Coordinates of C-alpha atoms and ligand atoms in Angstrom, one line a residue:
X1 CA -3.1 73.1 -3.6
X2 CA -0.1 74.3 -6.1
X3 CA 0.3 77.4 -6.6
X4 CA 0.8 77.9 -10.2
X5 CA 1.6 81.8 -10.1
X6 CA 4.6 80.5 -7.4
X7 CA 5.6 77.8 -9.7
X8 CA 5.7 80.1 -12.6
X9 CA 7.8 82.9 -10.7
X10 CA 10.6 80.4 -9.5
X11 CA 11.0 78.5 -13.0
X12 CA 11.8 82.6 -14.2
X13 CA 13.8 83.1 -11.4
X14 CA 16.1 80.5 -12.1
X15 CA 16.3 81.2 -15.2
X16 CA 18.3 84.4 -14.4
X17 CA 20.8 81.8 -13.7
X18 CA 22.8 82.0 -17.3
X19 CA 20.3 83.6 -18.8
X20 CA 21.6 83.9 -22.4
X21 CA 20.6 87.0 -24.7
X22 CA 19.1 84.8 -27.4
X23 CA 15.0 83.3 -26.5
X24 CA 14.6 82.1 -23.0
X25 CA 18.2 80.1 -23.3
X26 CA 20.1 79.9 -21.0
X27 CA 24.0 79.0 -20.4
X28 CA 23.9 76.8 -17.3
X29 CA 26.9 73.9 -18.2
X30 CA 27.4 71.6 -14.6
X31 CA 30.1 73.1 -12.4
X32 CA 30.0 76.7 -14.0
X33 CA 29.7 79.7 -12.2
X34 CA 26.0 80.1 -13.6
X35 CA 25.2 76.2 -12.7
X36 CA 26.3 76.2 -8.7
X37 CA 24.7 79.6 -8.2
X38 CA 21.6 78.1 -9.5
X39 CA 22.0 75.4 -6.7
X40 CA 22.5 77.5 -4.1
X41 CA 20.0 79.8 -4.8
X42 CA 17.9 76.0 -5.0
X43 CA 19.4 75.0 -1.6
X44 CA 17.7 78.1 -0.1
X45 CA 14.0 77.4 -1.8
X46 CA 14.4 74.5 -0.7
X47 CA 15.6 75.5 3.2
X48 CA 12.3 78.0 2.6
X49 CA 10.4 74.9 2.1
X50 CA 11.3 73.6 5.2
X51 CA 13.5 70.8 3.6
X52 CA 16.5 69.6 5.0
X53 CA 19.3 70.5 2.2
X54 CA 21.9 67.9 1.9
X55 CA 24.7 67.6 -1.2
X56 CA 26.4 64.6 -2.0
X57 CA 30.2 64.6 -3.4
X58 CA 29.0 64.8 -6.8
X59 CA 27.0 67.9 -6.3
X60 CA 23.4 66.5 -6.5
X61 CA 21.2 68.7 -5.4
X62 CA 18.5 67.0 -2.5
X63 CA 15.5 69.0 0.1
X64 CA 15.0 66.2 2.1
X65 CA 11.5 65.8 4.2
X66 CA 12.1 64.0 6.8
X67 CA 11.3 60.3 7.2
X68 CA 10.1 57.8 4.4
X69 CA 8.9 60.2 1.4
X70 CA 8.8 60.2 -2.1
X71 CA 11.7 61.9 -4.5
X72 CA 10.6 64.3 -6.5
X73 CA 12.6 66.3 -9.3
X74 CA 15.2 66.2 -12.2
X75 CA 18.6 68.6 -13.2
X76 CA 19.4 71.9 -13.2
X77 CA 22.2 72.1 -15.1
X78 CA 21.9 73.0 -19.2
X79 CA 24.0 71.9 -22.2
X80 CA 26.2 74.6 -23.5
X81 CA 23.1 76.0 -25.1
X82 CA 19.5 74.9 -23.8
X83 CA 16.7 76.1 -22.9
X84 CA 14.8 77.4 -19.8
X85 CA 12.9 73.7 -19.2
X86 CA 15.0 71.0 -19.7
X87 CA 15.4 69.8 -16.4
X88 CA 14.7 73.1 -14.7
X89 CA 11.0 72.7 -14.9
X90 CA 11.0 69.0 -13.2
X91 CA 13.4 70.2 -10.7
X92 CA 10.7 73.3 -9.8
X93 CA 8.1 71.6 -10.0
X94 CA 9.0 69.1 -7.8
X95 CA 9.7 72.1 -5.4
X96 CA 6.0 73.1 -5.6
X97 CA 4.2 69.5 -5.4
X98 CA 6.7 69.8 -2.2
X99 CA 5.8 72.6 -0.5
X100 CA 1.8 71.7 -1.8
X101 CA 2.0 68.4 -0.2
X102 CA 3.3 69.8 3.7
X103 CA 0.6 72.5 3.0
X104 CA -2.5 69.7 2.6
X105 CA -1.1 67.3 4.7
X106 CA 0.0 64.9 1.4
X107 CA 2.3 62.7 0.9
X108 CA 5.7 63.5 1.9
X109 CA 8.0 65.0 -1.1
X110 CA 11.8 65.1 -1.2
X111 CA 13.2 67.3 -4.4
X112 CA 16.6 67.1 -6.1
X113 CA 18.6 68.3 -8.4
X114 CA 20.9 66.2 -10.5
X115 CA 24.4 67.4 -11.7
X116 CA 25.7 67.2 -14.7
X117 CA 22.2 65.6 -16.1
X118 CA 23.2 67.1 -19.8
X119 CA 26.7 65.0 -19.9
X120 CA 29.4 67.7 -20.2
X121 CA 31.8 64.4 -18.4
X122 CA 29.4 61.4 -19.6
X123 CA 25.6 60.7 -19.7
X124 CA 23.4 61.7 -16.6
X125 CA 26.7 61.8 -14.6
X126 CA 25.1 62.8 -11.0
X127 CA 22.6 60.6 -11.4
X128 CA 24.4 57.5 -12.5
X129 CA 26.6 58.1 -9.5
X130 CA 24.1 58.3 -6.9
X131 CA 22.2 54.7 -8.4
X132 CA 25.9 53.2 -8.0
X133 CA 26.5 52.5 -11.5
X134 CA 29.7 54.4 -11.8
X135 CA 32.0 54.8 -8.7
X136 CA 32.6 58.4 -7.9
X137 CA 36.5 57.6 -8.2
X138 CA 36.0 56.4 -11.8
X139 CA 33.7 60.1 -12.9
X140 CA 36.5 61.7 -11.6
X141 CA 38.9 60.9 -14.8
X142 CA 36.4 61.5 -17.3
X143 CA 37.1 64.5 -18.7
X144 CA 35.1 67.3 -20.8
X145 CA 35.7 68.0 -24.2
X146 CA 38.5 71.2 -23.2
X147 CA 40.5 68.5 -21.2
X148 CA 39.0 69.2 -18.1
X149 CA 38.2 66.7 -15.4
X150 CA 35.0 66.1 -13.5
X151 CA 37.4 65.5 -10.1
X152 CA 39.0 69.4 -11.1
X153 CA 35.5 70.6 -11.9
X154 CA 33.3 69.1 -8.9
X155 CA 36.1 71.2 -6.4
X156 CA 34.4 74.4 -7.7
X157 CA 31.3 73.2 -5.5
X158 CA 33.3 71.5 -2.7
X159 CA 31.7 73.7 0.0
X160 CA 28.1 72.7 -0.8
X161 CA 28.5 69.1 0.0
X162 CA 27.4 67.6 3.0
X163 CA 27.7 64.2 2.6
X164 CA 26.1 60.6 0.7
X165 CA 22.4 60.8 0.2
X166 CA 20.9 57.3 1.5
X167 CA 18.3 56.0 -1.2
X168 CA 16.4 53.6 0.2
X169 CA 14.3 56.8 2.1
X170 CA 12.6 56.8 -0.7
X171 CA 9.8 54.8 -1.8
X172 CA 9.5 56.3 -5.9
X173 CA 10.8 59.0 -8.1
X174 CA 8.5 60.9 -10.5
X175 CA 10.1 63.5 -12.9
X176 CA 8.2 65.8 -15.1
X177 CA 10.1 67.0 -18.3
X178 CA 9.0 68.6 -21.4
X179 CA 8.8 66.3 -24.2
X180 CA 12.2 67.6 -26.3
X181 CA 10.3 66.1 -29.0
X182 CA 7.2 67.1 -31.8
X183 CA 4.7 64.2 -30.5
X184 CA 2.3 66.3 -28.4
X185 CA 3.0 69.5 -29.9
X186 CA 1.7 67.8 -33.5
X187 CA -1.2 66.2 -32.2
X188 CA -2.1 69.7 -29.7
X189 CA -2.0 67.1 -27.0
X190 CA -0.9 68.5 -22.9
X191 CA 0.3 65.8 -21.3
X192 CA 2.1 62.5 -22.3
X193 CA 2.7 59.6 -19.4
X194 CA 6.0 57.6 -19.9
X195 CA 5.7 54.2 -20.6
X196 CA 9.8 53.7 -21.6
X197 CA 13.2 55.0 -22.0
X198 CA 15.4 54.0 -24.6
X199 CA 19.1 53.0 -24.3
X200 CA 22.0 55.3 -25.0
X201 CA 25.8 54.1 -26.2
X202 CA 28.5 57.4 -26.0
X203 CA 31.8 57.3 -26.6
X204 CA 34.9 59.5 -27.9
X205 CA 36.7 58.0 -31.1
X206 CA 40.1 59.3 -32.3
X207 CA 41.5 59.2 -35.4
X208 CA 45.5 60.0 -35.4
X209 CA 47.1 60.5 -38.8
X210 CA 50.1 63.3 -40.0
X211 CA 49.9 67.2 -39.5
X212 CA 51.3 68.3 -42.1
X213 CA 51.6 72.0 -44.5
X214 CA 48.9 72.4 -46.7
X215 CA 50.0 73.5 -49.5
X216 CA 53.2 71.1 -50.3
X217 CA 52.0 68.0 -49.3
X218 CA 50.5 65.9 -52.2
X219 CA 47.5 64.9 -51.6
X220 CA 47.8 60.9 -52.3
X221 CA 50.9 61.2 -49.4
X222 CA 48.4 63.2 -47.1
X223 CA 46.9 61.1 -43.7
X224 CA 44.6 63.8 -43.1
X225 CA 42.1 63.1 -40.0
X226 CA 39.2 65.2 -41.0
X227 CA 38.6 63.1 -44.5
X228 CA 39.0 60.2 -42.1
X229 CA 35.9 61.7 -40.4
X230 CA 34.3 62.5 -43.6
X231 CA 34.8 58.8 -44.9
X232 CA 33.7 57.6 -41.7
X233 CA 30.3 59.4 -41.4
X234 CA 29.8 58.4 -44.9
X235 CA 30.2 54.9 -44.6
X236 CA 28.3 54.7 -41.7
X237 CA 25.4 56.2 -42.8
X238 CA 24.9 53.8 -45.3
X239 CA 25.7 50.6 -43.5
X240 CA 23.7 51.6 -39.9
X241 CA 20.5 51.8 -42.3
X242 CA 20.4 47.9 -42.7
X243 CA 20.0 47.8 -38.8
X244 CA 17.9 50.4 -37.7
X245 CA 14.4 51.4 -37.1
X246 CA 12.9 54.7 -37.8
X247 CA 13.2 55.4 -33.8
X248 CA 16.9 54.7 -34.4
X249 CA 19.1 57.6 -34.0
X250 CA 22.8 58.1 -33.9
X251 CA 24.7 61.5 -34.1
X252 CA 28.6 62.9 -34.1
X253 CA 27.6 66.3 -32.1
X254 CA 31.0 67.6 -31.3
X255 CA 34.3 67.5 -33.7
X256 CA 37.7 68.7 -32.6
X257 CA 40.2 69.1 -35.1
X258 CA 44.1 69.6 -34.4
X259 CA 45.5 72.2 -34.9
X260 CA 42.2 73.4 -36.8
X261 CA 44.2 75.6 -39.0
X262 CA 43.1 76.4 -42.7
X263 CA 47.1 75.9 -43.7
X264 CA 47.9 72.7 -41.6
X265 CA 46.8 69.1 -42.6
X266 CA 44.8 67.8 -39.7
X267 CA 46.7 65.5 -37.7
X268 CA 44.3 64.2 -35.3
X269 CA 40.5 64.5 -35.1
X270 CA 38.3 63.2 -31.9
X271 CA 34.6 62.7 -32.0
X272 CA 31.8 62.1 -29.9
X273 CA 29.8 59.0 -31.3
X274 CA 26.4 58.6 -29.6
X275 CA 23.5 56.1 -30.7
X276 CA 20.3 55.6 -28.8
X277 CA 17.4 52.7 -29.6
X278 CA 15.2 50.6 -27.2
X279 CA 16.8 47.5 -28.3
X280 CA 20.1 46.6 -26.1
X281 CA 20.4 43.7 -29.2
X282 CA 20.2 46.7 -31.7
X283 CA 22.7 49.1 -29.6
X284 CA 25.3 46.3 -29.7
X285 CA 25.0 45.6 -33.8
X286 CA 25.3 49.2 -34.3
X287 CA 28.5 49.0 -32.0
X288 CA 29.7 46.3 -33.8
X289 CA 29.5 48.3 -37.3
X290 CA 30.9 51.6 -35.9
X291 CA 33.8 50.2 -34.3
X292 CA 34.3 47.6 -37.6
X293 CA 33.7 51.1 -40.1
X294 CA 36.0 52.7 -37.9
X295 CA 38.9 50.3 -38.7
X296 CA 38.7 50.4 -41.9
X297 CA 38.8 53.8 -42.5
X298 CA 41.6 53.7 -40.0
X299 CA 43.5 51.1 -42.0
X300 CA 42.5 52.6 -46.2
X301 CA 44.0 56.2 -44.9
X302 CA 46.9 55.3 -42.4
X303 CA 45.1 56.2 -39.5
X304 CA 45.9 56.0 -35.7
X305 CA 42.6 54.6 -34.1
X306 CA 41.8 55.0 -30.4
X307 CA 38.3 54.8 -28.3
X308 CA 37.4 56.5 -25.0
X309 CA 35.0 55.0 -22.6
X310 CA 32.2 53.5 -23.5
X311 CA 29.3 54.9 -22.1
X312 CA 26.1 53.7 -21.8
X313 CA 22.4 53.6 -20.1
X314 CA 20.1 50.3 -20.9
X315 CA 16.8 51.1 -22.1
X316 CA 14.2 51.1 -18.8
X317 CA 10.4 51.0 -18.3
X318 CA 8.3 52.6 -16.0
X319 CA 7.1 51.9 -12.7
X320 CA 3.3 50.3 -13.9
X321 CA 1.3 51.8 -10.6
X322 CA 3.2 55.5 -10.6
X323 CA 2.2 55.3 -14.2
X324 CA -1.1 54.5 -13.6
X325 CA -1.1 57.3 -10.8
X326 CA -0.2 59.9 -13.4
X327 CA -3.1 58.6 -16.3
X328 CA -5.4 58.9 -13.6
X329 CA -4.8 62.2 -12.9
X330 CA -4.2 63.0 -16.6
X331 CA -8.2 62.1 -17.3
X332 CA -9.0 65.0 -15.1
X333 CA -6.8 67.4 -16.0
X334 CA -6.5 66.9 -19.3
X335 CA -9.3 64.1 -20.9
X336 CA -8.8 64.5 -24.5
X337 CA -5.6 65.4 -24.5
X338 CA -3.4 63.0 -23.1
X339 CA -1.5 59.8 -24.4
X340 CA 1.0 57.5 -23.0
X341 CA 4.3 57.8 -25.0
X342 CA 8.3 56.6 -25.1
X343 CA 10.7 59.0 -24.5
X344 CA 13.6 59.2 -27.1
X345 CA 15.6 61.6 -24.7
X346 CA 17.3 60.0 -21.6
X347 CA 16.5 61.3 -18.0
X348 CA 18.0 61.1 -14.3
X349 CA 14.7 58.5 -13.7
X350 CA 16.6 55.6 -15.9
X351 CA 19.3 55.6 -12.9
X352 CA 16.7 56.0 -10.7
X353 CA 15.2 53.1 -11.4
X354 CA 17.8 51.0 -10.4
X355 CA 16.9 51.9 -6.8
X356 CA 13.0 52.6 -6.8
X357 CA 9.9 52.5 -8.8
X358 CA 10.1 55.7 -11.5
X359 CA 7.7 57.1 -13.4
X360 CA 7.5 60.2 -15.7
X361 CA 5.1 63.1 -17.2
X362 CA 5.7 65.4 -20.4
X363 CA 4.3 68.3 -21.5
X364 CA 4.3 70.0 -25.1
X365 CA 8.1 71.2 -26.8
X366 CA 6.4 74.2 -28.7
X367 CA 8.1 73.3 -32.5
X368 CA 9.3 70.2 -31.5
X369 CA 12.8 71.4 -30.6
X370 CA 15.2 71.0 -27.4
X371 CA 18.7 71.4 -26.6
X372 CA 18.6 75.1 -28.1
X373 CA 17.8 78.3 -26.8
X374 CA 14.1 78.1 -29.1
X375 CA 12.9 75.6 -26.6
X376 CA 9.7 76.9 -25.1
X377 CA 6.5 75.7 -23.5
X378 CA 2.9 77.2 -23.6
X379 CA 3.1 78.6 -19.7
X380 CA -0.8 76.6 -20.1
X381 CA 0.5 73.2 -20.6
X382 CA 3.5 73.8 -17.8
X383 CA 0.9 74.4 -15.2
X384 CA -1.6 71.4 -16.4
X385 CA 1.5 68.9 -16.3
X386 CA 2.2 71.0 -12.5
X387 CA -1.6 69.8 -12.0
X388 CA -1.2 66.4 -12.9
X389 CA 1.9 65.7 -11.1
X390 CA 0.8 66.9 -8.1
X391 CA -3.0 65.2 -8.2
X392 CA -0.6 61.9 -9.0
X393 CA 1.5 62.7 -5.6
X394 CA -2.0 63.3 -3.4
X395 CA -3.1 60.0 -4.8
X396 CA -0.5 58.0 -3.2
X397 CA -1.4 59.1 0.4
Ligands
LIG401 O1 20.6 63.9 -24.2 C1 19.7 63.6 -23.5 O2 18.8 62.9 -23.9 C2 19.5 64.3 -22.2 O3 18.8 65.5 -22.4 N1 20.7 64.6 -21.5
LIG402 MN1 16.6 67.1 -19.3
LIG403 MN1 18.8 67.8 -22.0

């Protein structure tokens, strides 16, 4: 049986780890002092748990039961302000359904921890390293938005790492997450079973023009990089909308203006440009009109234009019999108040999938809201979705 007082005590625990003084937020970016204290303090639950601990070059997180088992778990890392579940509360758990499943004689249940799930170097880095999609020699040059790269930041953990983690141990991955989203916290539903993830397309656009003083520089001579933004995001809004669906979404999440002074004309602007859909037709005509938009702009205002790497995850369905696994134990848990649903956020299980059947399980965001330190969960809904998952696991025997 889980423990749900256990459960409840190590998802508060680790959430000392960056704790920020704002909500239940915490401060846990991959590779900072907050985010591989965090794992080692996981490494030991997981030793507790009589696991065997192993961490791969990238700094993914594993407990290991021995033999064929099932993987179990999600990230423990946080972006630059998040709250206490993202991630955390799959990862923990997974640590539970673990130690529940030696207890009764279930199932055997590896856990891990993904690094750098939140993207400070790309999109669900760790995870898209382990499934083989990115070599580990290409992470290594992408760099965070300060310049740093992921082959100078992973060196922070180099100690921890024991070696490659062989996937094919494992027979499935199931991940519990909250939701991030307002679906069950409108309808006061607990538990929502993953049918899909939608596709993501990330990448870094810079737009060079002419730093120059702001007061004697006329403005018809200016090249100035943040109206080149401005115009961008303008245009774009209006021309994406002929494309998209209501489930569309796109965002620019993180401007850098040089030199950012209030007396200087900006020379050079870089942006991240992220668009998400479940159509891999859609995602590509939406490239097609940011990188065309983009030109113009480029060429109307005397603009230098540059790109980063593309980045991207293809929209991916879930494993039909772990799903099934999960409704069924959402009927007894939680009869009226359960639906299958997409999720609009992306997760470790869309690499994952690559390798093994995946499934996934949400529970309520109170308000709707993720990826700020307001996210919360009713501590009821945390432990039904605990309940689920692990009556899912048992089932699988
Ligand atoms: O952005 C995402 O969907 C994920 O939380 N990293
Ligand atoms: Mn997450
Ligand atoms: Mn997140």
């Amino acid at each position: 049986m889980v423990d749900p007082d256990r459960f409840l005590a190590d998802l508060h625990e680790l959430r000392g780890f960056g704790a920020a003084d704002v909500g239940k937020g915490v401060v846990r970016p991959a590779y900072s002092e907050a985010d591989i204290a965090a794992r080692r303090w996981l490494a030991g639950r997981m030793e507790n748990a009589g696991l065997q601990v192993e961490v791969d070059p990238m700094g993914n997180v594993f407990g290991l039961a021995e033999g064929t088992s099932l993987l179990m778990g999600s990230h423990s890392d946080s972006q630059p302000e998040g709250g206490w579940l993202d991630g955390a509360l799959g990862v923990v758990a997974a640590l539970e359904v673990a130690r529940a499943s030696q207890a009764t004689g279930g199932p055997p249940v590896s856990v891990v921890s993904f690094q750098d799930e939140e993207g400070r170097f790309g999109v669900t880095t760790g995870s898209t390293v382990w499934s083989g999609l990115l070599s580990m020699e290409k992470a290594d040059t992408l760099s965070d938005h300060a310049g740093v790269t992921l082959a100078e930041a992973r060196a922070a953990m180099a100690d921890m790492v024991t070696g490659q983690v062989d996937p094919t141990q494992f027979s499935g991955f199931m991940e519990m997450h909250i939701e991030q989203g307002p679906t069950l916290d409108a309808t006061h539903e607990q538990i929502g079973v993953v049918t899909d993830i939608v596709g993501i397309r990330d990448m870094k656009i810079t737009f060079e023009g002419q730093q120059n003083h702001a007061g004697t520089t006329p403005m018809h001579l200016r090249r100035d990089a943040f109206q080149a933004v401005s115009a961008f995001n303008a245009l774009l809004e209006e021309r994406l909308r002929n494309v998209v669906t209501p489930q569309t979404v796109w965002t620019i999440g993180h401007v850098s203006l040089h030199p950012n002074a209030s007396s200087i004309v900006p020379g050079r602007a870089v942006f991240s440009m992220q668009w998400r859909d479940a159509d891999v037709d859609r995602l590509t005509r939406m490239e097609r009109i940011i990188r065309g938009t983009a030109q113009e702009v480029a060429a109307q205002r005397g603009m230098q234009l540059s790109y980063g790497p593309m980045l991207g995850l293809e929209p991916v369905h879930m494993d039909a019999g772990l799903q099934e696994a999960l409704c069924r134990a959402a009927r007894v848990h939680a009869p009226e108040t359960w639906r299958k649903m997409p999720s609009g956020a992306l997760h470790d299980a869309t690499n994952v999938s690559r390798l093994m059947p995946v499934a996934m399980l949400f529970v309520p965001s109170i308000g709707g809201v993720s990826h700020t330190f307001e996210e919360d969960t009713d501590e009821d809904d945390l432990v039904v979705g605990l309940k689920v998952l692990a009556d899912a696991v048992a089932s699988l025997a």
